[in-house]
Coordinates of C-alpha atoms and ligand atoms in Angstrom, one line a residue:
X7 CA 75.0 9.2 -60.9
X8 CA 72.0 10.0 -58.7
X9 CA 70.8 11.9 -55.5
X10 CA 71.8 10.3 -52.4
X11 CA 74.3 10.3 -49.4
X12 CA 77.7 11.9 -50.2
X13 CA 79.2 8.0 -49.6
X14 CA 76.7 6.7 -52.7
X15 CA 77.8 9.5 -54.9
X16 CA 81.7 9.0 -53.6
X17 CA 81.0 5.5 -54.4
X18 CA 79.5 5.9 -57.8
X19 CA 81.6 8.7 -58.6
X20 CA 83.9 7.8 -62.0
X21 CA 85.9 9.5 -64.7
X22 CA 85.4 11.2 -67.4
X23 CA 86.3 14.3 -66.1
X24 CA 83.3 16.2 -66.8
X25 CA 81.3 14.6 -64.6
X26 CA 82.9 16.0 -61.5
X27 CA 82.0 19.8 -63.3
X28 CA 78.5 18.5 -63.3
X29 CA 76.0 21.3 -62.4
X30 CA 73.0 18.4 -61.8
X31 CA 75.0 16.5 -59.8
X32 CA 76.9 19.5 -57.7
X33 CA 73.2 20.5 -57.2
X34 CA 72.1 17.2 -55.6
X35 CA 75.6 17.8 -53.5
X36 CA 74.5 20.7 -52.1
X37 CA 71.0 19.5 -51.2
X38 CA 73.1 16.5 -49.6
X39 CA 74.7 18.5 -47.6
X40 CA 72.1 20.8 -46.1
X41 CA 69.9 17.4 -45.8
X42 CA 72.7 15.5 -43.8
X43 CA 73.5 19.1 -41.7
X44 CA 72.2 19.4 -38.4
X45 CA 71.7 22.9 -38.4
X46 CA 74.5 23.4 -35.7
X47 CA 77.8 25.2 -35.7
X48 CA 80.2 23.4 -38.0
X49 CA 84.0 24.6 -38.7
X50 CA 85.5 22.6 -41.9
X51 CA 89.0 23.5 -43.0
X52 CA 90.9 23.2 -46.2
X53 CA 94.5 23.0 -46.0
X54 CA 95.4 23.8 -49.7
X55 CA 96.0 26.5 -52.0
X56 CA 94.0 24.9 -55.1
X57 CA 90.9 24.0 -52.5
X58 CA 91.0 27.7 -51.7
X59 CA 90.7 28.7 -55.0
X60 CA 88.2 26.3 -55.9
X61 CA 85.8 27.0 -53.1
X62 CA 85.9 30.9 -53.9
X63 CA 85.7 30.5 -57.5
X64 CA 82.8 28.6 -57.1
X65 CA 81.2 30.2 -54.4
X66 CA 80.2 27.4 -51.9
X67 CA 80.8 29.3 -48.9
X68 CA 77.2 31.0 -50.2
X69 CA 75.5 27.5 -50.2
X70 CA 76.2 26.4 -47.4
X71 CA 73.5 25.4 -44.8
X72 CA 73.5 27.8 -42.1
X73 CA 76.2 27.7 -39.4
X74 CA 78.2 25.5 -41.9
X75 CA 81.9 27.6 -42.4
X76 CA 84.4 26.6 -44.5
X77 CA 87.9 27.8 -43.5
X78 CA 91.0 28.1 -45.3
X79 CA 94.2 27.2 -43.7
X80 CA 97.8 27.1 -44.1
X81 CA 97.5 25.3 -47.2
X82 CA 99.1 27.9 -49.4
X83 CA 103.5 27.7 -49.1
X84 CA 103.6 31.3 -50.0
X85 CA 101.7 32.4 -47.2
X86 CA 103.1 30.1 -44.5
X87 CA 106.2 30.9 -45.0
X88 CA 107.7 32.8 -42.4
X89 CA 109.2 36.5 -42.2
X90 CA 112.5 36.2 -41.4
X91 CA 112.6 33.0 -43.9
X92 CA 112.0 36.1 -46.5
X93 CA 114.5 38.3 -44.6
X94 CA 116.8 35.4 -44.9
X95 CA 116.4 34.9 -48.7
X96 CA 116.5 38.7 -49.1
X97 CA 120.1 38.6 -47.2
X98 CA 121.1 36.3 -49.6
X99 CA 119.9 38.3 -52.5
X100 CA 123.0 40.6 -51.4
X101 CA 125.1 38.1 -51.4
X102 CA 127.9 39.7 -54.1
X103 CA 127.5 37.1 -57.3
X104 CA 124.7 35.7 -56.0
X105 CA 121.4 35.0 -58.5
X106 CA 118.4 33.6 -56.2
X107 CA 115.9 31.9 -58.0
X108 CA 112.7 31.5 -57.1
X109 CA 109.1 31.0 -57.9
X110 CA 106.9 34.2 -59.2
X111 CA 104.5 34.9 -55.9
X112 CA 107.9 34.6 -53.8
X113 CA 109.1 37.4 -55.2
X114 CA 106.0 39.8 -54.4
X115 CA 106.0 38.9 -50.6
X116 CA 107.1 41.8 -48.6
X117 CA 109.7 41.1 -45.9
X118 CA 110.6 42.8 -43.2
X119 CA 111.9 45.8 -44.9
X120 CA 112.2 44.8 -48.3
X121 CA 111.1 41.9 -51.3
X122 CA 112.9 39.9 -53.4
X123 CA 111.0 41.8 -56.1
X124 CA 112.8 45.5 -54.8
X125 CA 116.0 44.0 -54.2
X126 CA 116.0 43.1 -58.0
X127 CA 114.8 46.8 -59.0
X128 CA 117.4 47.5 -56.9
X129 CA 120.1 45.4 -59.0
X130 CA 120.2 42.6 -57.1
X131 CA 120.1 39.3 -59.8
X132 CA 116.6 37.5 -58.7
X133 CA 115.5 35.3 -61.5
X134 CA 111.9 33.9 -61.7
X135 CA 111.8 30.2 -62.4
X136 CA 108.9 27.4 -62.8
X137 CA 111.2 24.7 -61.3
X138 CA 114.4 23.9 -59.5
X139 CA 115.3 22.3 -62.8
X140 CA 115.5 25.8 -64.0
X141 CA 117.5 26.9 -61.4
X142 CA 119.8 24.3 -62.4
X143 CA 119.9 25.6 -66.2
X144 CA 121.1 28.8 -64.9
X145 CA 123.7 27.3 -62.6
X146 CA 125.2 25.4 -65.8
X147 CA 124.8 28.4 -67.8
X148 CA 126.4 31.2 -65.0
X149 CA 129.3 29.2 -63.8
X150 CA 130.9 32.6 -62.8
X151 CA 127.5 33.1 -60.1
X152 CA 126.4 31.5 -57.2
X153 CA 122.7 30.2 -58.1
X154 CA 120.4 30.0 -54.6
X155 CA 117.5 28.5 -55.4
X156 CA 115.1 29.7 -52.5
X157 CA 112.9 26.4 -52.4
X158 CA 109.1 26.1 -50.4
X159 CA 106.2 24.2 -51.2
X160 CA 104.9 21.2 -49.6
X161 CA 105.1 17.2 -50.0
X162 CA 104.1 17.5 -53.8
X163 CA 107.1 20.2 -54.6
X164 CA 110.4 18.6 -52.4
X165 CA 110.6 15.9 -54.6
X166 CA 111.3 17.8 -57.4
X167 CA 114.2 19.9 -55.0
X168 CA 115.4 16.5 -54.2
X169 CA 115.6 15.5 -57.5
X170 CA 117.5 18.6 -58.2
X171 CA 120.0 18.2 -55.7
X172 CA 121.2 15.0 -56.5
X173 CA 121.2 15.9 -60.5
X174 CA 123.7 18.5 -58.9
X175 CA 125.4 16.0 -57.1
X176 CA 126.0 14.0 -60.1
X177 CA 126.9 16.5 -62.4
X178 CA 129.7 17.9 -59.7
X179 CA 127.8 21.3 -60.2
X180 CA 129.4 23.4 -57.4
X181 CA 127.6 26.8 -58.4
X182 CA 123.9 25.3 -56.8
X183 CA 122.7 25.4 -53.5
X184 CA 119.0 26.0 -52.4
X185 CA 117.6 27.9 -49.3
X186 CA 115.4 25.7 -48.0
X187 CA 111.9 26.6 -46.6
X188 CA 110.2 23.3 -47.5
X189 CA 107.3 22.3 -44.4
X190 CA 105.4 19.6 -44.3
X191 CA 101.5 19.2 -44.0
X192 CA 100.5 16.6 -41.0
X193 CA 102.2 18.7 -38.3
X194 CA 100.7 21.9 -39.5
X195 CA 97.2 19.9 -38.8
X196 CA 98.7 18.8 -35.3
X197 CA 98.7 22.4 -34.2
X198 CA 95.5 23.6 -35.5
X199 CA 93.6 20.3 -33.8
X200 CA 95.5 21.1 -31.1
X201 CA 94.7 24.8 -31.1
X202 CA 92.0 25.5 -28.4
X203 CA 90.9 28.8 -30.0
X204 CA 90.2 27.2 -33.7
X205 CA 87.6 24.4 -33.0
X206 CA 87.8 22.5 -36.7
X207 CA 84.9 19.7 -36.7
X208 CA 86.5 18.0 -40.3
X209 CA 89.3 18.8 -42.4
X210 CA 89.7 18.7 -46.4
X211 CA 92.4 17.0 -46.9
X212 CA 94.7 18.0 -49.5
X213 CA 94.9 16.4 -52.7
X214 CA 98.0 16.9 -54.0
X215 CA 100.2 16.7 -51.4
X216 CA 98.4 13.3 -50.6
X217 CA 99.7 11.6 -53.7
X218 CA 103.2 11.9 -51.5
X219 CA 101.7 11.1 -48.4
X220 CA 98.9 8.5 -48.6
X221 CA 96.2 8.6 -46.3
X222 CA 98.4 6.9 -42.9
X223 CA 100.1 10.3 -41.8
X224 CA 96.5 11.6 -41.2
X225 CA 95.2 8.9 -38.8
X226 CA 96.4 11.2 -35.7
X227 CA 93.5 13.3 -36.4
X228 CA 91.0 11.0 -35.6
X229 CA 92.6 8.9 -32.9
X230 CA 94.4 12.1 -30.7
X231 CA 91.2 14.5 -31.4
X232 CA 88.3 12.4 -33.2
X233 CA 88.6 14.7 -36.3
X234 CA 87.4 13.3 -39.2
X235 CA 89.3 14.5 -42.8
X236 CA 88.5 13.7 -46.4
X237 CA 91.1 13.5 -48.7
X238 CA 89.5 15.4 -51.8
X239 CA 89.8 16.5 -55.6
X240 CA 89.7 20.4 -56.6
X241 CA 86.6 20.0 -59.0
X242 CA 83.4 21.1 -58.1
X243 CA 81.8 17.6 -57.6
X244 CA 84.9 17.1 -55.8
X245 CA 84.9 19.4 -52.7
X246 CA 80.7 19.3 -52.7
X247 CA 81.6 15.1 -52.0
X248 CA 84.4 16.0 -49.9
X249 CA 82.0 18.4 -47.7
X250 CA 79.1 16.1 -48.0
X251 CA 81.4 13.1 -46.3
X252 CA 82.8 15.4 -43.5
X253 CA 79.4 16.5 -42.7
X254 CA 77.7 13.0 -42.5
X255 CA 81.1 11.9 -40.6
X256 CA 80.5 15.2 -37.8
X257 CA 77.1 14.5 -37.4
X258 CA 77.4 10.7 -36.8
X259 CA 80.0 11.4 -34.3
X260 CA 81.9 9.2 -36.4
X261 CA 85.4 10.0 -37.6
X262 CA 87.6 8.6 -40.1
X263 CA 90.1 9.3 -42.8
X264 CA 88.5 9.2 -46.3
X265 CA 89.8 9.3 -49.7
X266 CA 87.3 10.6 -51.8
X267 CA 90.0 11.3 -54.9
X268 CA 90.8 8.0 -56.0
X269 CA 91.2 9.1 -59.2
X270 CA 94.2 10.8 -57.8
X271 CA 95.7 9.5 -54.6
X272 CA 96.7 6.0 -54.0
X273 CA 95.8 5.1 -50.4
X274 CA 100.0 4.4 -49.7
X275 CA 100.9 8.0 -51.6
X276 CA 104.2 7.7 -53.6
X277 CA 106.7 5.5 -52.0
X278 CA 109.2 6.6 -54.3
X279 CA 108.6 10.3 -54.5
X280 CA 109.4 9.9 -50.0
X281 CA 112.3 7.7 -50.8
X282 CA 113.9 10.8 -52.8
X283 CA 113.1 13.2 -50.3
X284 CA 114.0 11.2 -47.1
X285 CA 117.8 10.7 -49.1
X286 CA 117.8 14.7 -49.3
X287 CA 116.0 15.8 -46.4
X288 CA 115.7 15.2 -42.7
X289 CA 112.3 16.5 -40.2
X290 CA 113.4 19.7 -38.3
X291 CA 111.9 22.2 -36.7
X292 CA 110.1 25.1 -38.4
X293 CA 108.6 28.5 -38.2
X294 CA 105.0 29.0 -39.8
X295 CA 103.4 32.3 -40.0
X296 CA 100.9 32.8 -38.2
X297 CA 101.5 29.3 -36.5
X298 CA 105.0 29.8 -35.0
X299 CA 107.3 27.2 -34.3
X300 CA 105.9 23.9 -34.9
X301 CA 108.4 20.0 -34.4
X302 CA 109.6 18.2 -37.2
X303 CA 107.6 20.1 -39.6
X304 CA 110.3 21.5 -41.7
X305 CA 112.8 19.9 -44.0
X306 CA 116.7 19.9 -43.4
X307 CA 119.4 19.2 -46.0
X308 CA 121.2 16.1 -44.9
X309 CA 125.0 16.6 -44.0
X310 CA 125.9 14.8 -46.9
X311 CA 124.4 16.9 -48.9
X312 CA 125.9 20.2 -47.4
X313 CA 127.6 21.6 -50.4
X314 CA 124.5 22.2 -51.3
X315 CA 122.8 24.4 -48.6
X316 CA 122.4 28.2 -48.9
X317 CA 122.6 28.5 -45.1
X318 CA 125.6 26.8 -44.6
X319 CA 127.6 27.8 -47.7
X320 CA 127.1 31.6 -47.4
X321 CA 127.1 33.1 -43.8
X322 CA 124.7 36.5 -43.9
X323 CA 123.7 38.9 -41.2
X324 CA 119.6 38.7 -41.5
X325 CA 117.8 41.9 -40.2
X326 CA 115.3 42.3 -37.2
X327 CA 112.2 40.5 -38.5
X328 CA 109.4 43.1 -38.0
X329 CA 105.6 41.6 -39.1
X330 CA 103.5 44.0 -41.7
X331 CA 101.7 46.5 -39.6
X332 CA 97.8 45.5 -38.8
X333 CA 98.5 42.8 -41.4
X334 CA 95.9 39.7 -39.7
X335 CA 97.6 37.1 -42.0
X336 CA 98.7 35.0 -39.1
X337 CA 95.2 34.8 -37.9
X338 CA 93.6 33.9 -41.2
X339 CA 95.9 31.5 -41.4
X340 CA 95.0 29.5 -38.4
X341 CA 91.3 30.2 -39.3
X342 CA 90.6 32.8 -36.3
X343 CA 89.1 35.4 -38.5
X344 CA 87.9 35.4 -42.2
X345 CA 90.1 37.6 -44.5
X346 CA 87.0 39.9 -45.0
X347 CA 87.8 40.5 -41.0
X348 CA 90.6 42.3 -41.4
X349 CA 90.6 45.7 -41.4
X350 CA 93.1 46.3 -44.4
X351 CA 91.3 44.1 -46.3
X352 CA 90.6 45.6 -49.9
X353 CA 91.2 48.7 -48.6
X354 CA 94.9 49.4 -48.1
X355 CA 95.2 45.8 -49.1
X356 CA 94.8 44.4 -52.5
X357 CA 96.4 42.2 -55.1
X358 CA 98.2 45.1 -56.6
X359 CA 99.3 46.6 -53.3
X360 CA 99.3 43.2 -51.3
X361 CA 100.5 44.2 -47.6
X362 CA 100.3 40.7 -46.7
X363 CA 101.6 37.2 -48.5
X364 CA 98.0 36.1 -48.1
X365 CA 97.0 38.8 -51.1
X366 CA 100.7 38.4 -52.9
X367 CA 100.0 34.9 -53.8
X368 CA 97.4 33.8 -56.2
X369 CA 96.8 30.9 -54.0
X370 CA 96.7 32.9 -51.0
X371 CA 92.9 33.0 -48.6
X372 CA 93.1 36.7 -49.0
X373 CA 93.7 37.4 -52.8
X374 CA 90.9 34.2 -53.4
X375 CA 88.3 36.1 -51.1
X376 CA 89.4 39.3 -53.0
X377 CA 89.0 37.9 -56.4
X378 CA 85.8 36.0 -56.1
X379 CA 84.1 38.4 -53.0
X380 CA 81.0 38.9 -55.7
Ligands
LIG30 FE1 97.3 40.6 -44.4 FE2 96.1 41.9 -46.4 FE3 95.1 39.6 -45.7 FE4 94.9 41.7 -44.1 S1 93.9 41.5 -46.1 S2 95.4 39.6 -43.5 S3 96.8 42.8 -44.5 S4 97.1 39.9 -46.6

């Protein structure tokens, strides 16, 4: 592979693996990008977790050409998830019999006036799990309990929820229901490009959650606001090409959808993996931190599969939500201020005494900006 425009690497670009961790080529990346730059003001946002971490833990904001940001979005499902979806959760922590399940970094996240975490120091029965699958397991083996598996993530996790739902279905499992949180990506986008106070010149598409989704759901971006987006990889070679494209693509006033991780996204996602979750699930509407109520962009439990809904198989009082004092997270999230910008930031704020979910989860723009801030 040599030097030349991010579409001649993107084009040349080919496993093994170690060539997307090479430091020659991410070099000749870099110098792409500050050659194709124009020296103006441009705002590119990632929408994923793993593209947060990777762009802190290698520390490209740092070599970037000047006036060149890169944002972090509401990419990580901890962090969008919204208060009183905690408050909810927490409610049915209290349920008497109840185990909720859920993942590790869901636990940590304060709610309004608790955590999942304090409700189990305070003898509530909150398990940690690494899958709905899991959550199953502990159905089957506690048929005495009501297991509530508190389920968020994007396109890439509902499948799996999906999957565990019917498996429940099947097995006549009457002990399983989920609390479902679930959003999905392309709206989330809708309402940043929409947002007149967050000007985002190219987003970096996400790569996972584009193995569901396939490049068509982004279209919108370029046709209702002429932003372009690259689909991209979470290596280093990776998000240097996915920059390099977004610049070249803002700077030739020409917008499109790219995939530059053909190694890992078919262009028509995973027609299979959307069958599952369109069985399951229907759209309905959602609250976001930090973005508020967006359409369609959450995911609903189909009537036919009621028996197997948290929130309509156990009735609970959920308290006032009240947001974390000073806490900016909704900000950050929409890419208004850098996490650095708020004023609790390592200061009253850190990964062991996270105020915000934005520090609580390891994929959160916060505990990434913490953890990589040299
Ligand atoms: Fe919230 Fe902490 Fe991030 Fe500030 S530093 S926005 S308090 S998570």
């Amino acid at each position: 592979m040599t030097q030349g425009t991010a579409k001649d690497v993107a084009a040349n670009a080919a496993p093994p693996l170690d060539a997307f961790r090479d430091p020659a080529l991410a070099r000749s990346l870099i110098d792409t990008i500050h050659a194709l730059a124009g020296g103006h003001a441009i705002n590119l946002m990632e929408v994923c977790g793993t593209h947060t971490v990777s762009i802190g833990r290698y520390g490209f904001r740092s070599v970037m050409p000047d006036g060149l940001r890169l944002l972090s979005g509401p990419g990580c499902p901890v962090c969008v998830t919204a208060n009183q979806d905690i408050d909810h959760a927490i409610a049915l922590a209290r349920v008497p019999g109840a185990i909720i399940a859920t993942f590790g970094d869901m636990m940590r996240v304060p709610g309004s006036t608790s955590s999942l975490a304090a409700e189990k120091v305070a003898g509530r029965d909150v398990r940690m799990v690494y899958s709905p699958l899991d959550a199953l397991s502990l159905a089957h083996d506690n048929p005495g309990s009501e297991v509530i598996f508190m389920g968020v993530g994007f396109e890439t996790t509902t499948p799996t929820i999906a999957a565990a739902i019917l498996e429940a279905q099947a097995q006549s499992l009457r002990n399983f229901s989920v609390f479902c949180a679930h959003k999905t990506t392309p709206p989330a986008l809708r309402a940043i490009a929409g947002d007149p106070h967050t000007h985002i010149d190219g987003f970096i598409l996400p790569g996972h959650v584009s193995t569901i989704t396939g490049i068509e759901p982004y279209r919108f971006l370029v046709d209702e606001f002429r932003i372009p987006g690259v689909i991209t990889g979470f290596e280093p070679v990776d998000v240097l090409e996915g920059i390099a494209m977004l610049v070249d693509m803002v700077e030739k006033n020409e917008p499109a959808i790219r995939n530059a991780y053909r190694r890992g996204v078919d262009t028509k996602g995973n027609a299979v993996a959307r069958a599952l979750v369109n069985q399951v699930f229907e759209p309905c509407d959602a609250i976001w931190r930090g973005l508020g109520p967006i359409p369609q962009s959450g995911l609903h439990i189909r009537d036919d599969f009621a028996a197997f809904d948290a929130t309509r198989r156990f009735e609970v009082e959920v308290e006032q939500t009240v947001e974390p004092q000073g806490c900016r997270c909704g900000d950050v999230l929409r890419g208004r201020i850098a996490p650095t910008q708020c004023p609790l930031f390592g200061r009253k704020c850190t990964p062991e005494v996270p105020i915000g979910p934005c520090m609580v989860s390891s994929e959160g723009s916060c505990a990434a900006y913490y953890r990589y801030r040299a």
